[in-house]
XYZ file of C-alpha atoms in Angstrom:
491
model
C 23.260 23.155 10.446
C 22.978 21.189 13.713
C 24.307 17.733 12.127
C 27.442 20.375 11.179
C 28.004 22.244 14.666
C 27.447 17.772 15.749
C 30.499 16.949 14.041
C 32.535 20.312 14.768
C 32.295 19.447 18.560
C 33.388 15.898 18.453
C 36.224 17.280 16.192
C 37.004 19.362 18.670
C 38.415 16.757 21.466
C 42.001 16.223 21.220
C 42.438 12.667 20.250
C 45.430 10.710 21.029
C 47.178 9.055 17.430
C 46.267 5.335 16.467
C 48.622 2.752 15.670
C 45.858 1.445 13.424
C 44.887 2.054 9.780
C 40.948 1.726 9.434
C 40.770 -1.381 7.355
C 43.134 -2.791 10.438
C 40.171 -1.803 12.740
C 37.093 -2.933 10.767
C 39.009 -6.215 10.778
C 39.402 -7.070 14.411
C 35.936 -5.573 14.402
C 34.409 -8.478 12.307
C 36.295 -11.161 13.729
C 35.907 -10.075 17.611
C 32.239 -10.644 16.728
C 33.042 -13.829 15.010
C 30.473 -15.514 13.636
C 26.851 -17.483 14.458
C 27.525 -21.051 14.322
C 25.228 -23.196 11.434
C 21.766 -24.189 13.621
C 18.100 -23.255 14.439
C 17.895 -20.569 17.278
C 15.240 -18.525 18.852
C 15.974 -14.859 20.155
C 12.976 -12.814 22.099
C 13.964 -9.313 22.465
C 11.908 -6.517 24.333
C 11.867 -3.166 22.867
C 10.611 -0.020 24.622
C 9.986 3.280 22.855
C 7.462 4.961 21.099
C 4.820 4.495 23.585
C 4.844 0.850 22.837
C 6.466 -2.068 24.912
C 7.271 -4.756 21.488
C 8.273 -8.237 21.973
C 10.477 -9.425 19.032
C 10.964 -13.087 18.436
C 13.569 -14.364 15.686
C 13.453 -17.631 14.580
C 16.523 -18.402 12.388
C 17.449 -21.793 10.666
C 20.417 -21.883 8.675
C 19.834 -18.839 6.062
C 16.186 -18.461 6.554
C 14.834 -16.008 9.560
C 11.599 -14.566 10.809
C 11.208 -12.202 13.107
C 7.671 -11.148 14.451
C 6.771 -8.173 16.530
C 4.295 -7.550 18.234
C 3.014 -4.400 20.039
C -0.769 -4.023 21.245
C -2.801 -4.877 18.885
C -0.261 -4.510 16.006
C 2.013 -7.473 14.405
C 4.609 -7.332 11.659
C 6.855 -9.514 10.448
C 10.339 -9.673 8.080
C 12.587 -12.427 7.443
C 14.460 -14.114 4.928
C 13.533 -17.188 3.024
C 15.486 -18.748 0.300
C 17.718 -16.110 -0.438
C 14.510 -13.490 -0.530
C 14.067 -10.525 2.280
C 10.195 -9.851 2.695
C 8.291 -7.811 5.117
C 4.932 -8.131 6.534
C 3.163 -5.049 7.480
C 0.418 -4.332 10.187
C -2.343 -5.518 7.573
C -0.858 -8.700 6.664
C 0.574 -7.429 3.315
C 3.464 -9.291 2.586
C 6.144 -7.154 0.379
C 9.186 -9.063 -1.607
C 12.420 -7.130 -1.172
C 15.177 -6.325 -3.171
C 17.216 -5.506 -0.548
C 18.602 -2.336 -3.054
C 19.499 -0.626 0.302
C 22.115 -2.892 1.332
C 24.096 -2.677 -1.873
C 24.171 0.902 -2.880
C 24.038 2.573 0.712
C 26.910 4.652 0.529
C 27.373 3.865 4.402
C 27.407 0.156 3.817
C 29.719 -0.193 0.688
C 31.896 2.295 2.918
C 32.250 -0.261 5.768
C 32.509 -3.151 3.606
C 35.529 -1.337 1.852
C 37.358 1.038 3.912
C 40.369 0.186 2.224
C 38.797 2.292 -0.564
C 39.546 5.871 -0.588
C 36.611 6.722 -2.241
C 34.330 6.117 0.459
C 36.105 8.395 3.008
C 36.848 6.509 5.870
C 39.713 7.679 8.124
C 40.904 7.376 11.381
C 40.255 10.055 13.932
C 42.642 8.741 16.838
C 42.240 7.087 20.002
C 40.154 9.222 23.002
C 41.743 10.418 25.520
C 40.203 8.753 28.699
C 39.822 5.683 29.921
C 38.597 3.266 28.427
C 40.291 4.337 25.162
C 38.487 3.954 21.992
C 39.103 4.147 18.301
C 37.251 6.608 16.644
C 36.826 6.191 12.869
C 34.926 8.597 10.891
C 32.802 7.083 7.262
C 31.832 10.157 5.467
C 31.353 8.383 1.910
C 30.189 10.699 -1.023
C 25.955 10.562 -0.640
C 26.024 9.117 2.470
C 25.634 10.038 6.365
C 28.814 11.541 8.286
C 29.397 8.983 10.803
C 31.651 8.415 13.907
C 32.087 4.997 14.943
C 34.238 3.965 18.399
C 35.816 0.687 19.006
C 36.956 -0.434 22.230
C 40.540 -0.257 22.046
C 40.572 -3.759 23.909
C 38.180 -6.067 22.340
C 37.196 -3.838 19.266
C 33.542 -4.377 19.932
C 31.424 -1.666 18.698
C 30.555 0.957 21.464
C 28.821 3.530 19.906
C 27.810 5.430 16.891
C 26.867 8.691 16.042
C 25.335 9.339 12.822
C 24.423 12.901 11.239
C 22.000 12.171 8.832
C 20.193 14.294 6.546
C 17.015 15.088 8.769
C 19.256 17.485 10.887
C 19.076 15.087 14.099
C 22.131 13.434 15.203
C 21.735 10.000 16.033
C 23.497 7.843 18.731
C 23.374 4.045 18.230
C 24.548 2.710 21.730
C 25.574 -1.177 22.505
C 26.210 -2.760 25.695
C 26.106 -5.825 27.131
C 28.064 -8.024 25.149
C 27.642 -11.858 25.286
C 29.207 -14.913 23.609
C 26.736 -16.754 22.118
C 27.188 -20.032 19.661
C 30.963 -18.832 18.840
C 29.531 -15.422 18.223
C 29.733 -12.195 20.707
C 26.782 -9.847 20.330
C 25.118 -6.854 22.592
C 22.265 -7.685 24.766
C 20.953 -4.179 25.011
C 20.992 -1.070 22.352
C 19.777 2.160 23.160
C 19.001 4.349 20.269
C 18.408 8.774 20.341
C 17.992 11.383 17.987
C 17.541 14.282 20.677
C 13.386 13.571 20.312
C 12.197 11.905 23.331
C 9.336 10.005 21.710
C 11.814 8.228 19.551
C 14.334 6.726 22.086
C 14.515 3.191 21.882
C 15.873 0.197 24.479
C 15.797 -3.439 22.758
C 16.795 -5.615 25.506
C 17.375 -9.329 24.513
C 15.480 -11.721 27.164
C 17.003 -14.947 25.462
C 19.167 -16.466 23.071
C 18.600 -19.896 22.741
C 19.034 -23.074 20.463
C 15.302 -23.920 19.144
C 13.754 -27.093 20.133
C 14.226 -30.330 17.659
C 10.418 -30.471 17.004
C 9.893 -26.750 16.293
C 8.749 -25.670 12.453
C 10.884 -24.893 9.836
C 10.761 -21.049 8.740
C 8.906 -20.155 6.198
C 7.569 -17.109 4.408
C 4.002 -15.985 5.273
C 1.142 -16.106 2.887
C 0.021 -12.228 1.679
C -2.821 -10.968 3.121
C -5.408 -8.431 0.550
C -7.594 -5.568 2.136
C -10.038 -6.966 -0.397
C -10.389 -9.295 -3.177
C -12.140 -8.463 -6.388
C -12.977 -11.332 -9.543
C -13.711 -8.795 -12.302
C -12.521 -4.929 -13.413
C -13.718 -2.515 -11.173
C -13.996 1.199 -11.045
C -13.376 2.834 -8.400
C -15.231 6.842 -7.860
C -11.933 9.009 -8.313
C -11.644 12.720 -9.020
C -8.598 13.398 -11.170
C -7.190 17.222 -10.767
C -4.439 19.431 -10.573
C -3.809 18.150 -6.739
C -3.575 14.299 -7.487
C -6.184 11.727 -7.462
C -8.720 12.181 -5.113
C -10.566 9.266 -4.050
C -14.081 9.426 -1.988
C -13.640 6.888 1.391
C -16.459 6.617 3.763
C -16.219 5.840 7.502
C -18.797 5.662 10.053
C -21.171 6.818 7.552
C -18.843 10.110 7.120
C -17.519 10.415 3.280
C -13.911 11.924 3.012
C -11.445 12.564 0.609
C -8.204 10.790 0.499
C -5.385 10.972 -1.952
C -4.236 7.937 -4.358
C -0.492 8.104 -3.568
C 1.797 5.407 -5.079
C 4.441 7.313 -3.394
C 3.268 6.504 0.384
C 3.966 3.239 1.736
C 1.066 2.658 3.663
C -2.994 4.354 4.436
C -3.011 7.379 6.492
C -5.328 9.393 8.218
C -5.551 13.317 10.092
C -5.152 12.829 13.754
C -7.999 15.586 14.122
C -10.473 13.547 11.601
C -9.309 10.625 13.424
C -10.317 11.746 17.001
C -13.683 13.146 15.465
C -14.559 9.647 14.533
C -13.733 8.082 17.707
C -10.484 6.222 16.621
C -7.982 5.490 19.117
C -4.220 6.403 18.458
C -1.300 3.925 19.747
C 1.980 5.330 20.578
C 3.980 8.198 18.579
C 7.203 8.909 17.075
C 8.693 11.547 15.111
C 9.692 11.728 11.635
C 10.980 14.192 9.173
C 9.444 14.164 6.004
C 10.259 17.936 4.639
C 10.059 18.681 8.434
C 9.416 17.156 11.863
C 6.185 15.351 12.322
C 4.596 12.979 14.925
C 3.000 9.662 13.540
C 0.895 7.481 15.794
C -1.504 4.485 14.554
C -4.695 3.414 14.538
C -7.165 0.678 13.495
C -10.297 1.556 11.683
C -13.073 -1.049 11.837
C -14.482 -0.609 8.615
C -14.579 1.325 5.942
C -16.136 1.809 2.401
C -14.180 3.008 -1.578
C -16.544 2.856 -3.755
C -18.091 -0.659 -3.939
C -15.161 -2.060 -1.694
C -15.929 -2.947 2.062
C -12.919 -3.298 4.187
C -12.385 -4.434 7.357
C -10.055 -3.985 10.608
C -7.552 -1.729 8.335
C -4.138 -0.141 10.155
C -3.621 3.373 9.531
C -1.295 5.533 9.959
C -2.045 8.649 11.836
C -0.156 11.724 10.772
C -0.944 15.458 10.202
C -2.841 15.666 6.559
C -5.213 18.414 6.257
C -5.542 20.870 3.010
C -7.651 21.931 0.365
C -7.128 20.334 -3.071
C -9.363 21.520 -6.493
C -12.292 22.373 -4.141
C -12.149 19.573 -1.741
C -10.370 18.740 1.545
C -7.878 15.680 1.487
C -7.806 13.986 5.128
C -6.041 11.066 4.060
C -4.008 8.491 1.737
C -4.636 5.586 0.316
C -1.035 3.866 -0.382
C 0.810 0.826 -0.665
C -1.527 -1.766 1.233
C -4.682 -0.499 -0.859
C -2.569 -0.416 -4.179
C -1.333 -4.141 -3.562
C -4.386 -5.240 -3.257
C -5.265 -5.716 -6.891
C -3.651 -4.737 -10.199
C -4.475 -1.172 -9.904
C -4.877 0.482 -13.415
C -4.774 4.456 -13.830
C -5.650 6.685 -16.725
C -5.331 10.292 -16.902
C -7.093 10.804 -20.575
C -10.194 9.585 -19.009
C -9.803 10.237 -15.507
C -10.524 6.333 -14.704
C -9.022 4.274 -11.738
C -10.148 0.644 -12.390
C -9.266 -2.393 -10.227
C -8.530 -5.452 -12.163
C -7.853 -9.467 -10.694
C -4.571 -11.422 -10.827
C -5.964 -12.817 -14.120
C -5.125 -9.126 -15.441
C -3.144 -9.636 -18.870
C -1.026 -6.862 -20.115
C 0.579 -8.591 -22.796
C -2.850 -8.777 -24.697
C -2.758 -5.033 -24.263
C 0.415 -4.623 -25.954
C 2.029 -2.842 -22.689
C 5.365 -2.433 -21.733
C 6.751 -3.746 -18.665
C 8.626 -2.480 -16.356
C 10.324 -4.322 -13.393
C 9.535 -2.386 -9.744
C 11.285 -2.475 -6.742
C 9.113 -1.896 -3.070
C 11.524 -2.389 -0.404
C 9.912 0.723 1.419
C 5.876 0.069 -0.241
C 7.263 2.573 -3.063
C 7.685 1.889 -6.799
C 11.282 2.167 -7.678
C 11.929 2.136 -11.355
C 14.781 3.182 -13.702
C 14.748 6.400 -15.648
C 17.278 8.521 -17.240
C 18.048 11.968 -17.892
C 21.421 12.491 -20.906
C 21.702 8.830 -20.342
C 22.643 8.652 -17.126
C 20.446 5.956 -15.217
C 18.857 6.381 -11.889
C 16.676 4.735 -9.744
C 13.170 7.157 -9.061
C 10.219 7.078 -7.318
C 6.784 6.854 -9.448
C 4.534 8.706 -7.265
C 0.935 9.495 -8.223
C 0.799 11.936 -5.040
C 3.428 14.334 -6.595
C 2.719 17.659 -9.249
C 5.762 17.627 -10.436
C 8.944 16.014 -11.359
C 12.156 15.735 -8.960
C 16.013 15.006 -9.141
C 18.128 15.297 -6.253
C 21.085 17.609 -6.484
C 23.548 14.487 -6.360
C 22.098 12.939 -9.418
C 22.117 16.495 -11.078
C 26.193 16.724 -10.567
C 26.801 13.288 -12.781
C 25.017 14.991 -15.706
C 27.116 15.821 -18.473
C 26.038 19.212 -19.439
C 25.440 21.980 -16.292
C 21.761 22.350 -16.360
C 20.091 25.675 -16.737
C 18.492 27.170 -14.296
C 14.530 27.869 -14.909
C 13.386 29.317 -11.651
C 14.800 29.612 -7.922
C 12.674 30.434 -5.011
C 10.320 27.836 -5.223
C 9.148 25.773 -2.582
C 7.726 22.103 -2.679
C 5.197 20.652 -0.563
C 5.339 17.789 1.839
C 3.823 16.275 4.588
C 6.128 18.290 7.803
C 6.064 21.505 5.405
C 7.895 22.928 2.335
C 11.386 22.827 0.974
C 13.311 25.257 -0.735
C 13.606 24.510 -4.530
C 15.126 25.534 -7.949
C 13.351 25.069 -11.053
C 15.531 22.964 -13.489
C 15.807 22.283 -17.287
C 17.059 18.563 -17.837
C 16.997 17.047 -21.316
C 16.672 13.600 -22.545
C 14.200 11.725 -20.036
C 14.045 8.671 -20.907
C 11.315 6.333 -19.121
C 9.056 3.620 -20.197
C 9.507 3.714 -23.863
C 9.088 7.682 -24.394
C 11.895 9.699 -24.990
C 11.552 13.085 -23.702
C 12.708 16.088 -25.537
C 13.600 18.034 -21.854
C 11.655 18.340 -19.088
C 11.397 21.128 -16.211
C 12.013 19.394 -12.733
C 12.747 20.644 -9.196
C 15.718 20.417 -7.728
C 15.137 20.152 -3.638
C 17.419 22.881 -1.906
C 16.929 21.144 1.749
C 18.806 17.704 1.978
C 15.986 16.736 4.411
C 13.855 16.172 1.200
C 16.117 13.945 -0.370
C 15.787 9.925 0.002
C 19.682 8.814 -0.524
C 18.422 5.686 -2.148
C 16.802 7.092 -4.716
C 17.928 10.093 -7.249
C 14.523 11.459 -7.877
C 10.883 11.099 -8.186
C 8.495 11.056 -11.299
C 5.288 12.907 -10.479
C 2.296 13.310 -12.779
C 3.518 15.396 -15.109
C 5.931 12.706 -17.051
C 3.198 9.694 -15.598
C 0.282 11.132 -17.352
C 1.567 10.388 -20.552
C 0.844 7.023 -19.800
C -1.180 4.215 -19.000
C -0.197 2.988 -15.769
C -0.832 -0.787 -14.179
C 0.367 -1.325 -10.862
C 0.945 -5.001 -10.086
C 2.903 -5.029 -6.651
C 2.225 -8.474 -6.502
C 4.690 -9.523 -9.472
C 6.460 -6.467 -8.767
C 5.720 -4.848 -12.378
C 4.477 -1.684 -14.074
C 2.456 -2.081 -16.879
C 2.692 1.034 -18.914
C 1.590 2.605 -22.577
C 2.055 5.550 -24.027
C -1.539 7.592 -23.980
């Protein structure tokens, strides 16, 4: 409701008509910024926000980049390296991209063809006062309603105001333009959502051609929470909640949740302060609804047999009772990477196994993954119609997103409205669903009951629904993030 009163004010200023179509426009756009000329440069950047001060430095040479942040006692990394997009998270895990986002974000393929009707992007007019600006507005079907304006001069980006699907509109502000190796780009962008702890100033400090003897880019080596040279089992609790698996810190045993559908290990602030762990920084998210994340470093810690060390965490608001216990935390991507992870529901087993893990001798199928966000995305189908969903082991039940529903065939029938689904900021309205024809790792489904998320705040555009446990228990599962495969059988 507040992204649509957003756009209803902005609508309301009387614009002045354009001489200019919107392809004209992106145009002059692209080619005022021209392009970096072939070479090896280094860029620092400061970024405040967040409670953090980060200082980003970007090697590039020819097509490969890296650029490393770091904040406190925090460093990531992403880049490009032979045609591949990785990321390097706070714990040294290094994920291979697919880059999905960039080719089927609505917003994207909008801008890279507004000639296309399709994608809804239209000229608003020029504003009013001085300097004038064109206004275009990129509303493409599944996307973000966005209004970009253009100088009217130089046709260099200004400003952009996104209202996106967590009900926060979103100002992306540039300034400080500079021509740098035949290229013109801003020195400073200031980025707001109306929450104060996530405003953000990157300032670039310098932009400069890297010396002759400096080293060529390369892609960092992976870094494991642990290492492991036979199977091993791991104490897990398998219930109606999820997979509950017994951590112990400072001596104090807690519960945590196995969730391939988390892309990283997180931890209660409250169970957090009571073991004396300091939090770095905050931000806000919306994840069902708003919540403040911070981070923190735990020193050690014990699963089962496993002793890790100097492990990031996420700090964010988990606390509930699960099938008699009380889950405090989750244990995602970076512990899931760290080994083939193997998980089966008719015998309640989680078992760790090597690199030299061999599914083919097991007779599983495979099934190619994609972990541009430290989530499994996988292909699945409902009346065969593809889409891309999330597996996640932290989730009852079954989701598709009402866009996906609309490109079914028949009109699905409705099971049950008034339901509500749980996530991390709260719940979300839902409707109970009957879909038919699920297909997914080499089981076809007769139908299947799945919710269908009322609140777009729920919904992840990139993805058209999530597979919980109630279509992955019916298998075998093998996680191997490190190939980027899911080894799966029937049970």
């Amino acid at each position: 409701m507040r992204a649509l009163l957003g756009a209803a004010v902005l609508l309301m200023v009387q614009y002045l008509p354009a001489n200019l179509s919107a392809p004209e426009i992106v145009a002059r756009s692209r080619t005022a910024r021209g392009t970096l000329a072939p070479g090896r440069y280094v860029i620092v950047d400061r970024i405040r926000g967040g409670g953090f001060e980060r200082i980003r430095t970007t090697r590039i040479d020819g097509d490969n980049s890296i650029a490393v942040v770091r904040s406190g006692p925090y460093t990531t990394a992403s880049g490009f390296f032979n045609g591949q997009s990785w990321y390097q998270d706070e714990n040294g895990l290094v994920l291979i991209r697919s880059d999905f986002r960039r080719y089927v974000d609505p917003n994207n393929q909008a801008l890279a063809h507004p000639e296309d009707p399709a994608y809804h992007v239209s000229v608003v007019g020029l504003t009013p006062s001085q300097p004038h600006q064109y206004v275009l507005e990129v509303n493409p079907p599944g996307g973000s309603d966005q209004y970009r304006y253009y100088d009217a001069k130089t046709f260099l980006v200004d400003h952009f105001v996104t209202f996106d699907a967590d009900l926060h509109q979103h100002v992306t502000e540039f300034s400080d333009y500079r021509p740098v190796f035949h290229s013109v780009r801003p020195f400073r962008i200031h980025t707001s959502d109306g929450r104060p702890q996530n405003d953000t100033v990157s300032e670039t400090t310098s932009f400069e051609r890297a010396p002759a003897d400096s080293p060529a880019v390369n892609m960092p080596v992976s870094r494991r929470l642990y290492t492991i040279d036979k199977p091993l089992v791991i104490p897990a609790t398998f219930g109606r909640n999820g997979i509950v698996v017994r951590v112990t810190i400072n001596g104090r045993g807690l519960d945590f949740l196995l969730d391939s559908g988390a892309g990283g290990l997180a931890i209660d602030p409250g169970v957090a302060h009571q073991l004396g762990l300091a939090s770095y920084g905050v931000t806000n998210q919306t994840i069902g609804g708003d919540v403040n994340i911070s981070r923190t470093r735990v020193p050690e810690l014990d699963v089962g047999p496993l002793r890790l060390h100097d492990v990031a965490f996420n700090v964010v608001p988990i606390s509930y009772y699960a099938d008699g216990v009380r889950i405090v935390g989750i244990l995602g991507c970076d512990f899931i990477a760290s080994a083939v992870v193997g998980i089966d529901f008719q015998k309640s087993i989680v078992t760790l196994y090597p690199d030299s893990f061999d599914p083919h001798a097991l007779g599983m199928f495979t099934l190619p993954l994609q972990l541009d966000d430290g989530v499994p995305r996988v292909q699945a189908s409902f009346e065969g119609v593809p889409g891309f969903f999330l597996l996640d082991t932290g989730a009852m039940g079954t989701v598709a997103y009402d866009i996906y529903v609309q490109k079914l065939k028949s009109s699905p029938p409705m099971v049950e409205q008034g339901l509500s689904l749980s996530a991390v900021g709260g719940v979300v309205p839902a409707q109970l669903k009957r879909l038919t024809d699920l297909e997914f790792g080499g089981i076809h489904f007769g139908d299947a009951s799945v919710f269908v998320p009322s609140s777009s705040t729920f919904n992840l555009s990139d993805y058209d629904g999530i597979l919980g446990r109630d279509v992955l228990s019916q298998y075998e599962l093998f996680f191997d993030y490190a190939k980027r495969q899911l080894y799966i059988k029937p049970a």
